[in-house]
mmCIF file of C-alpha atoms in Angstrom:
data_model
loop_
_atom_site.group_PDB
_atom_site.id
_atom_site.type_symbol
_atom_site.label_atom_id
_atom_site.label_comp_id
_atom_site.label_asym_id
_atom_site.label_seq_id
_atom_site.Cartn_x
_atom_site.Cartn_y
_atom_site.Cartn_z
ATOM 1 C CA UNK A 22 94.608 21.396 -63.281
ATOM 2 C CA UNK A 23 96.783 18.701 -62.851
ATOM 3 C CA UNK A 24 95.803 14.906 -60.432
ATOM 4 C CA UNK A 25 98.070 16.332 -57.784
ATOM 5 C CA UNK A 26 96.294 19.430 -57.229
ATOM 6 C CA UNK A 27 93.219 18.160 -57.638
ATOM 7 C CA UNK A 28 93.865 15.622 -54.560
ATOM 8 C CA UNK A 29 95.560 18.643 -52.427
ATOM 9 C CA UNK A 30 92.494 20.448 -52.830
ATOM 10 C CA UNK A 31 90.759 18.066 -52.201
ATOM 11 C CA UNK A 32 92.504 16.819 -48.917
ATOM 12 C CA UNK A 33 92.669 20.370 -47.651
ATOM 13 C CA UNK A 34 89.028 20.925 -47.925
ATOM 14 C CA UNK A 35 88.398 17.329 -46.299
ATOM 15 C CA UNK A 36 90.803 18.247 -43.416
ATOM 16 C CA UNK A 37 88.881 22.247 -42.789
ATOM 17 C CA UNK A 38 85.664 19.973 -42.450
ATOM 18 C CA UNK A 39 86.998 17.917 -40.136
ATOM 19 C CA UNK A 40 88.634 20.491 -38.183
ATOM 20 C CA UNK A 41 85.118 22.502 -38.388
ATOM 21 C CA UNK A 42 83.472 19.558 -37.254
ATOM 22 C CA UNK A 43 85.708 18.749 -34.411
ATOM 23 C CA UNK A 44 85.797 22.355 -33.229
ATOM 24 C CA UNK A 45 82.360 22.743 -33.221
ATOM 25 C CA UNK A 46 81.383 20.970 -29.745
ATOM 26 C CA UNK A 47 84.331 23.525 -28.342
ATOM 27 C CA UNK A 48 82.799 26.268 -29.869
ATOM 28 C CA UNK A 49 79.183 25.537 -28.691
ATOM 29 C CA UNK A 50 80.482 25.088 -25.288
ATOM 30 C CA UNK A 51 82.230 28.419 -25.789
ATOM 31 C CA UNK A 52 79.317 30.598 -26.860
ATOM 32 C CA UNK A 53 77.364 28.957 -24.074
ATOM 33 C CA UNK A 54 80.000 29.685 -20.938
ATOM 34 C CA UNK A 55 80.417 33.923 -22.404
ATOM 35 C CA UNK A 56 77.358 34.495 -20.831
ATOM 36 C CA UNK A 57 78.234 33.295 -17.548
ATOM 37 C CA UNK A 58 81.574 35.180 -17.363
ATOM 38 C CA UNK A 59 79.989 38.759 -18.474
ATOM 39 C CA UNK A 60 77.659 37.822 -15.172
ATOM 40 C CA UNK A 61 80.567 36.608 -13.401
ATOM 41 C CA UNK A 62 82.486 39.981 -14.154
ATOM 42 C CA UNK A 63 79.645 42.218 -13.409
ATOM 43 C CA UNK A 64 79.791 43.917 -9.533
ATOM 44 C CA UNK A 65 76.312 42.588 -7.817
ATOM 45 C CA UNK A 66 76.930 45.918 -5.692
ATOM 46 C CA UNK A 67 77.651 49.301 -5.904
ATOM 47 C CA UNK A 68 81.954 49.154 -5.934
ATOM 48 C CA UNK A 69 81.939 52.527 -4.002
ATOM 49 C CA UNK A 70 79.251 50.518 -1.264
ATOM 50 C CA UNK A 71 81.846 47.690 -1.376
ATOM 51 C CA UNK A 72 84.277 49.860 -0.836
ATOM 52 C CA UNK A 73 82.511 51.400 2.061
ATOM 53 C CA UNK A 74 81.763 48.294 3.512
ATOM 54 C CA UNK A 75 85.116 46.666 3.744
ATOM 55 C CA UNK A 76 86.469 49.655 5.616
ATOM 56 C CA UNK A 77 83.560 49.974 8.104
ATOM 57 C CA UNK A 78 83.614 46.066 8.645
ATOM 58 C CA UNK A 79 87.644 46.128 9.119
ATOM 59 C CA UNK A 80 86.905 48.882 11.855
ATOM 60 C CA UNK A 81 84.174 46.630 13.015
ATOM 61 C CA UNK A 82 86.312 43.789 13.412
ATOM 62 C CA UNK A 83 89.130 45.571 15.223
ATOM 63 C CA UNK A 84 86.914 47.852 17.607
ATOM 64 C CA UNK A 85 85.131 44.700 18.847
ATOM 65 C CA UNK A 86 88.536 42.790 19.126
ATOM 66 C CA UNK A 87 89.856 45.552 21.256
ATOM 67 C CA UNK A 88 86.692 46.090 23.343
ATOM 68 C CA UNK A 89 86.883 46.760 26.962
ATOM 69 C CA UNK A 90 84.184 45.535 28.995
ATOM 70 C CA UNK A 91 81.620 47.481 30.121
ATOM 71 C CA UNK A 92 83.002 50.596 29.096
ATOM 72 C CA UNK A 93 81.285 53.283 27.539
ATOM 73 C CA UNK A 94 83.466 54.830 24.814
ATOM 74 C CA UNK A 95 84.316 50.805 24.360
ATOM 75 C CA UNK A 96 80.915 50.555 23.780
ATOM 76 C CA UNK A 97 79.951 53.729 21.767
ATOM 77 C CA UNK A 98 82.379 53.323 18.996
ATOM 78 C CA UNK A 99 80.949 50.133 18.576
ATOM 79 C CA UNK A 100 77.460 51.626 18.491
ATOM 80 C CA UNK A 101 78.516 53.372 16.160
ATOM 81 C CA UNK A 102 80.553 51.328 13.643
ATOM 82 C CA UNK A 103 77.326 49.006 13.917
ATOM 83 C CA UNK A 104 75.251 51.494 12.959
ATOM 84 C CA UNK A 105 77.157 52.507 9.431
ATOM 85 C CA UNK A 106 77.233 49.047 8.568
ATOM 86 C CA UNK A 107 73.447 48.859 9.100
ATOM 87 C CA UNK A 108 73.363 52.353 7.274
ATOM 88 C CA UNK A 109 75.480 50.695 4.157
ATOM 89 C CA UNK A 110 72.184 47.312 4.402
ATOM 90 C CA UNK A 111 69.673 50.200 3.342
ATOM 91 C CA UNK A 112 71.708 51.438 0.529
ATOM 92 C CA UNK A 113 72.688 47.862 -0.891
ATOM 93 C CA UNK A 114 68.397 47.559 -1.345
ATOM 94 C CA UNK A 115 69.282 44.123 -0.970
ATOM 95 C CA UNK A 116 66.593 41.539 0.405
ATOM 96 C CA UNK A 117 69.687 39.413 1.768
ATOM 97 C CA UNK A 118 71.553 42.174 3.318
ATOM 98 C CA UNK A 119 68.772 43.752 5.060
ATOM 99 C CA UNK A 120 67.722 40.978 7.345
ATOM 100 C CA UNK A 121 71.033 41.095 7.948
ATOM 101 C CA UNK A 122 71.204 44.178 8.854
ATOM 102 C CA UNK A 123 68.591 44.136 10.919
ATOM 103 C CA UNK A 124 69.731 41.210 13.089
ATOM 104 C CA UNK A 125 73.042 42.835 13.072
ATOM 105 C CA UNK A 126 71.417 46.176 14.809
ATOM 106 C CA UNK A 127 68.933 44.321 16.906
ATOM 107 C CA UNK A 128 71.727 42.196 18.360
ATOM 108 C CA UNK A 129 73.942 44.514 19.385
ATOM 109 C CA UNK A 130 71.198 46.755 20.591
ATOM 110 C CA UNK A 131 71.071 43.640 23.249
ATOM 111 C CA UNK A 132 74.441 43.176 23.829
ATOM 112 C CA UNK A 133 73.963 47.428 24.847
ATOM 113 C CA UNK A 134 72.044 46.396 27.307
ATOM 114 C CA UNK A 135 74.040 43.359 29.212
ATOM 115 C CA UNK A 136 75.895 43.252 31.623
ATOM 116 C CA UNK A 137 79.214 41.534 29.884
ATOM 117 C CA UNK A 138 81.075 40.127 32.625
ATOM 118 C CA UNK A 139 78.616 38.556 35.216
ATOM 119 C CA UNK A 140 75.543 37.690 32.536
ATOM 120 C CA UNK A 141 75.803 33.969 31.320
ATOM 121 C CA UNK A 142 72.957 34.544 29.189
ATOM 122 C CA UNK A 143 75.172 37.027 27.319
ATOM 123 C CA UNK A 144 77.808 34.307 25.933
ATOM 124 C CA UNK A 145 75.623 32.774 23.069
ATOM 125 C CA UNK A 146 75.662 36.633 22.160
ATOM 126 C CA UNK A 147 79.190 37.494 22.626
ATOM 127 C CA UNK A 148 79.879 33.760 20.449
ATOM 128 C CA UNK A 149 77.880 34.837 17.514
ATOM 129 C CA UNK A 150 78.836 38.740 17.482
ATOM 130 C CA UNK A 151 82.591 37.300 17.451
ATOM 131 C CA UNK A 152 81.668 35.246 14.381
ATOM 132 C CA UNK A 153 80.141 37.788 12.582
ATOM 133 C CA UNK A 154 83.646 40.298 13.217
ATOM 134 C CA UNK A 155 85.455 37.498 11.624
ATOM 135 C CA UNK A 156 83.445 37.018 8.491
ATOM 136 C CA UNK A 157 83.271 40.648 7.776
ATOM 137 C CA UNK A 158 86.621 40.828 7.369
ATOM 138 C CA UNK A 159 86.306 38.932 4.084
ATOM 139 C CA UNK A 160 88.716 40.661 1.476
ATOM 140 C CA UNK A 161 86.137 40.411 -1.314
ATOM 141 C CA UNK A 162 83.320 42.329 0.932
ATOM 142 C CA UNK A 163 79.760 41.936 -0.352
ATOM 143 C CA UNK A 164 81.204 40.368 -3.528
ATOM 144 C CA UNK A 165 81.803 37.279 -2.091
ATOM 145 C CA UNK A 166 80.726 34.462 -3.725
ATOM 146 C CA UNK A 167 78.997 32.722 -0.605
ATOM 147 C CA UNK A 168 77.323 35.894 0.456
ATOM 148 C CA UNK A 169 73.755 35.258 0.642
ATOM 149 C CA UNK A 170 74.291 31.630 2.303
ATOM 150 C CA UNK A 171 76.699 33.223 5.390
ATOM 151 C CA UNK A 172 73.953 36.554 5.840
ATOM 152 C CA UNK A 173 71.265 33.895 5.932
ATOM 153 C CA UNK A 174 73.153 32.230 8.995
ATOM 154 C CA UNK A 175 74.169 34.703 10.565
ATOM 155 C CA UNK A 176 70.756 36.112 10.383
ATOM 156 C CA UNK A 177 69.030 33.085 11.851
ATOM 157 C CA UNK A 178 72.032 32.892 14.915
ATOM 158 C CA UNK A 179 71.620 36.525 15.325
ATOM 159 C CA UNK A 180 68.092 36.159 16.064
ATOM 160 C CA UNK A 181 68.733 32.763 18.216
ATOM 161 C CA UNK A 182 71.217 34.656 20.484
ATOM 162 C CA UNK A 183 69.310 37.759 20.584
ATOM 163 C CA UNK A 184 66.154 35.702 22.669
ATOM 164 C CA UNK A 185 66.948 35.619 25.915
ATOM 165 C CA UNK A 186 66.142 37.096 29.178
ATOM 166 C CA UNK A 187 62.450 37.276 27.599
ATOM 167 C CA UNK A 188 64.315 40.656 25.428
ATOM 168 C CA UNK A 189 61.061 41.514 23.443
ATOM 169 C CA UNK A 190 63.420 40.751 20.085
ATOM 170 C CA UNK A 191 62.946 45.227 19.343
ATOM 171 C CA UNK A 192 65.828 46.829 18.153
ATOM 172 C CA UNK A 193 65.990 50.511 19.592
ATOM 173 C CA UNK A 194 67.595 52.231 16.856
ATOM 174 C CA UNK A 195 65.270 50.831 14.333
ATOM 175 C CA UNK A 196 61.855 51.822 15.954
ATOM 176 C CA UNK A 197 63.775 55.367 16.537
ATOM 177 C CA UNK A 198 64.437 55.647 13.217
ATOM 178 C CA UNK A 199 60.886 54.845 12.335
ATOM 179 C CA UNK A 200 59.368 57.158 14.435
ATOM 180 C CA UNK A 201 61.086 60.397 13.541
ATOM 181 C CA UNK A 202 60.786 59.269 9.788
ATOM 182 C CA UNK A 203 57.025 58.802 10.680
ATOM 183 C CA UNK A 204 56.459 62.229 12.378
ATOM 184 C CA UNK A 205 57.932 63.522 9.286
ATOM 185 C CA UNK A 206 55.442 62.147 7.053
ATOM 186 C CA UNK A 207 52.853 63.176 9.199
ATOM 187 C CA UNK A 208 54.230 66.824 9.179
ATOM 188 C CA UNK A 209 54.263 66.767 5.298
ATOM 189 C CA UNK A 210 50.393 65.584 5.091
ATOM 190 C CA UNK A 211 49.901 68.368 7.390
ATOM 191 C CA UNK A 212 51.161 70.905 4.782
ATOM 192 C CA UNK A 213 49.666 68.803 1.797
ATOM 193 C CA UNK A 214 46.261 69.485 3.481
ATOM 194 C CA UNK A 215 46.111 72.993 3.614
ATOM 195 C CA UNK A 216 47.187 73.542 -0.167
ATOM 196 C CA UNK A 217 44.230 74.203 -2.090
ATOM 197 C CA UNK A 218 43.259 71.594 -3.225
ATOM 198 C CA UNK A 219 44.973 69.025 -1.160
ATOM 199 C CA UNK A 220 48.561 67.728 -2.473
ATOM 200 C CA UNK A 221 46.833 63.966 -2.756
ATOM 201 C CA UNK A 222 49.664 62.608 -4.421
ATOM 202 C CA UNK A 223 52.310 63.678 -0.937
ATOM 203 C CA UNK A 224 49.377 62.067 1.112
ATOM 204 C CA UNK A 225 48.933 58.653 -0.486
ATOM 205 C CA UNK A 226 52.866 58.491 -0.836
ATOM 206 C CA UNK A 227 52.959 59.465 2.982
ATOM 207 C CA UNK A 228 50.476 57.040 3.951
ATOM 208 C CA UNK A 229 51.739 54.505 2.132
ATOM 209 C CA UNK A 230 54.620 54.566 3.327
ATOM 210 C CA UNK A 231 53.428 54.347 7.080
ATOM 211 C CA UNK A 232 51.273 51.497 6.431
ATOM 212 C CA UNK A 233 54.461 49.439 4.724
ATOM 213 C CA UNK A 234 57.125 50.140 7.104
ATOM 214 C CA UNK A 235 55.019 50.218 10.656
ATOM 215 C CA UNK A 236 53.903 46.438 9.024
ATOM 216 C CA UNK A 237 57.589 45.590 8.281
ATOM 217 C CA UNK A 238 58.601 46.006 11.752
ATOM 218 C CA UNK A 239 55.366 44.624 13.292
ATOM 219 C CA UNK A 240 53.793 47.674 14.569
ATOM 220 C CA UNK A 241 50.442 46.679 13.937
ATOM 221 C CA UNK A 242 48.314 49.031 15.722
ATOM 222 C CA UNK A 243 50.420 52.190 14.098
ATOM 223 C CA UNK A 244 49.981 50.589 10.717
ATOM 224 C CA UNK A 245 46.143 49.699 11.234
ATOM 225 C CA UNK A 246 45.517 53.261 12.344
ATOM 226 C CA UNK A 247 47.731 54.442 8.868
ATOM 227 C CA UNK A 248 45.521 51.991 6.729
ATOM 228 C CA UNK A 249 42.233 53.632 7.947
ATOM 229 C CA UNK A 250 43.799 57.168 6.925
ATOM 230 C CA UNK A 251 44.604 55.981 3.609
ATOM 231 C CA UNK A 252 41.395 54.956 2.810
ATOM 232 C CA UNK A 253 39.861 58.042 3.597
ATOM 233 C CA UNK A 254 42.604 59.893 1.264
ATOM 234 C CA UNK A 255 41.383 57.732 -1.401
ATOM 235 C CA UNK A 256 37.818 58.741 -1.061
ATOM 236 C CA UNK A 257 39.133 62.727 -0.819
ATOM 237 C CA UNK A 258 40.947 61.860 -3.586
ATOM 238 C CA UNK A 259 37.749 61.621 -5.560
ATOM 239 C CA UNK A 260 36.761 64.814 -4.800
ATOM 240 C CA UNK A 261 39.280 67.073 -3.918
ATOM 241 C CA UNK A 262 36.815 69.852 -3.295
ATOM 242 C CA UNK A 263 35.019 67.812 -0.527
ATOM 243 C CA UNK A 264 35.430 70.008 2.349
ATOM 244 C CA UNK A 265 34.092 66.807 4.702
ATOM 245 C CA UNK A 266 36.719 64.374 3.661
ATOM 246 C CA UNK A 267 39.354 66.808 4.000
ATOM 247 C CA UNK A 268 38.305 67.205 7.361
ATOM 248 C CA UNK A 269 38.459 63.941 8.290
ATOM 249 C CA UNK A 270 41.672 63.455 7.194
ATOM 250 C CA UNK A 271 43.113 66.188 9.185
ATOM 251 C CA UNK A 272 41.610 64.840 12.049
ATOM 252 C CA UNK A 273 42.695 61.317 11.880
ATOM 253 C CA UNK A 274 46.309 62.754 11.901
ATOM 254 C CA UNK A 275 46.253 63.707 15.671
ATOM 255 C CA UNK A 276 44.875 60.282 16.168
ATOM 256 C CA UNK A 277 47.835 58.130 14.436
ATOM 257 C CA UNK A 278 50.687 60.673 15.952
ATOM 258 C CA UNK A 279 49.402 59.861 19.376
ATOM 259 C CA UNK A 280 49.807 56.239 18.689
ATOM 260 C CA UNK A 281 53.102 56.237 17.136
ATOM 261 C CA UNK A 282 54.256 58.357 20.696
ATOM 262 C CA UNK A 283 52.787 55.561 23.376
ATOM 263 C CA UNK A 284 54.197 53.232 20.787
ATOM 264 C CA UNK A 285 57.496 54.603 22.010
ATOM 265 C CA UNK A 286 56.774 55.836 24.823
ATOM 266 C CA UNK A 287 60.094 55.071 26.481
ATOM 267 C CA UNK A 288 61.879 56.321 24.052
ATOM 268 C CA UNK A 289 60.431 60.039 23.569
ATOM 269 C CA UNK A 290 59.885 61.725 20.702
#
């Protein structure tokens, strides 16, 4: 092999390392940032939620910018659109979008209740429901970027405007849903205590359940009275034969459905 090649070769083997070595930062920094765009690119939600959501918000958004005041089929589509969008909270199983949701529902459930026109007290209500229809409307839905920071303040102003005229802070529609989801828990523990032997597995589920969502939503006598019932399923479930702790199961039933109806007594079962 001749000088000349030797010192090509030799150049062109310098000049890879070099460009190896100067790409290498560029690569590192590449590797590191294809992480972060396979999160970036990934839905947080359900696209057919999203897609849900961005309709019922636009409707939302429109119905409440058209509202006439204090009129009733004003008023009931609203109800209504509210209540899909609080609907669309529970499926997301989101811990930012519930609260949310929540607020969202207990708020209006207020503003139900005012009297629009001739209630000063209802303007810090009216100010933060308006702010809410506008950032709905967002084109990227619950994919936007800045999602959790705007539910978290609109949460907290929810609440704020939602305190006034001493309003006990209940939403309606939430302890309705509660209670008829309740009754039906207490309706399947019925049934799961007269199979022989008991269906223990649809009676700790049910109780469970009671004691976690009457605590959620601060019904603490309904969820004390569910507690006590679960602990005497655990001690039937030790012996499923035990014609005693069946029994007092059955009995304590009565007991907790009669609190859950003066719980809501002005609502009716």
């Amino acid at each position: 092999m001749s000088a000349d090649s030797n010192s090509q070769s030799q150049i062109s083997l310098q000049d890879i390392s070099a460009n190896n070595a100067a790409m290498s930062p560029m690569l590192d920094a590449t590797a590191a940032i294809l992480p972060l765009l396979a999160q970036i690119s990934k839905p947080r939600f359900d696209p057919k939620i999203n897609s849900q959501w961005k309709v019922v918000c636009k409707d939302f958004y429109q119905l409440w910018k058209d509202r006439k005041i204090n009129d009733a089929q004003s008023l009931e589509n609203l109800h209504n659109c509210v209540w899909k969008i609080y609907q669309l909270t529970l499926k997301t199983k989101d811990d930012v979008c519930l609260p949310f949701g929540e607020a969202l529902l207990s708020a209006f459930d207020r503003f139900e209740t005012m009297d629009e026109e001739n209630n000063r007290n209802a303007l810090p209500l009216i100010t933060a429901l308006s702010a809410v229809a506008e950032m709905l409307c967002d084109p990227q839905g619950l994919e936007h970027t800045q999602l959790d920071n705007r539910f978290n303040y609109f949460c907290e102003r929810l609440k704020n405007a939602t305190i006034c005229n001493n309003y006990n802070g209940r939403s309606e529609q939430i302890d309705k849903m509660f209670q008829n989801e309740a009754f039906e828990h207490l309706d399947l523990m019925e049934e799961a205590l007269i199979s022989l032997p008991p269906d223990i597995n649809t009676l700790q589920e049910s109780a469970d359940w009671l004691v976690q969502e009457a605590e959620q939503i601060e019904l603490s006598m309904v969820a004390q009275q569910a507690r006590s019932i679960e602990v005497k399923i655990n001690a039937l479930a030790e012996n499923l034969d035990d014609e005693l702790a069946r029994l007092e199961v059955v009995e304590s039933l009565p007991i907790l459905s009669q609190v859950i109806q003066n719980q809501f007594s002005s609502y009716g079962k």
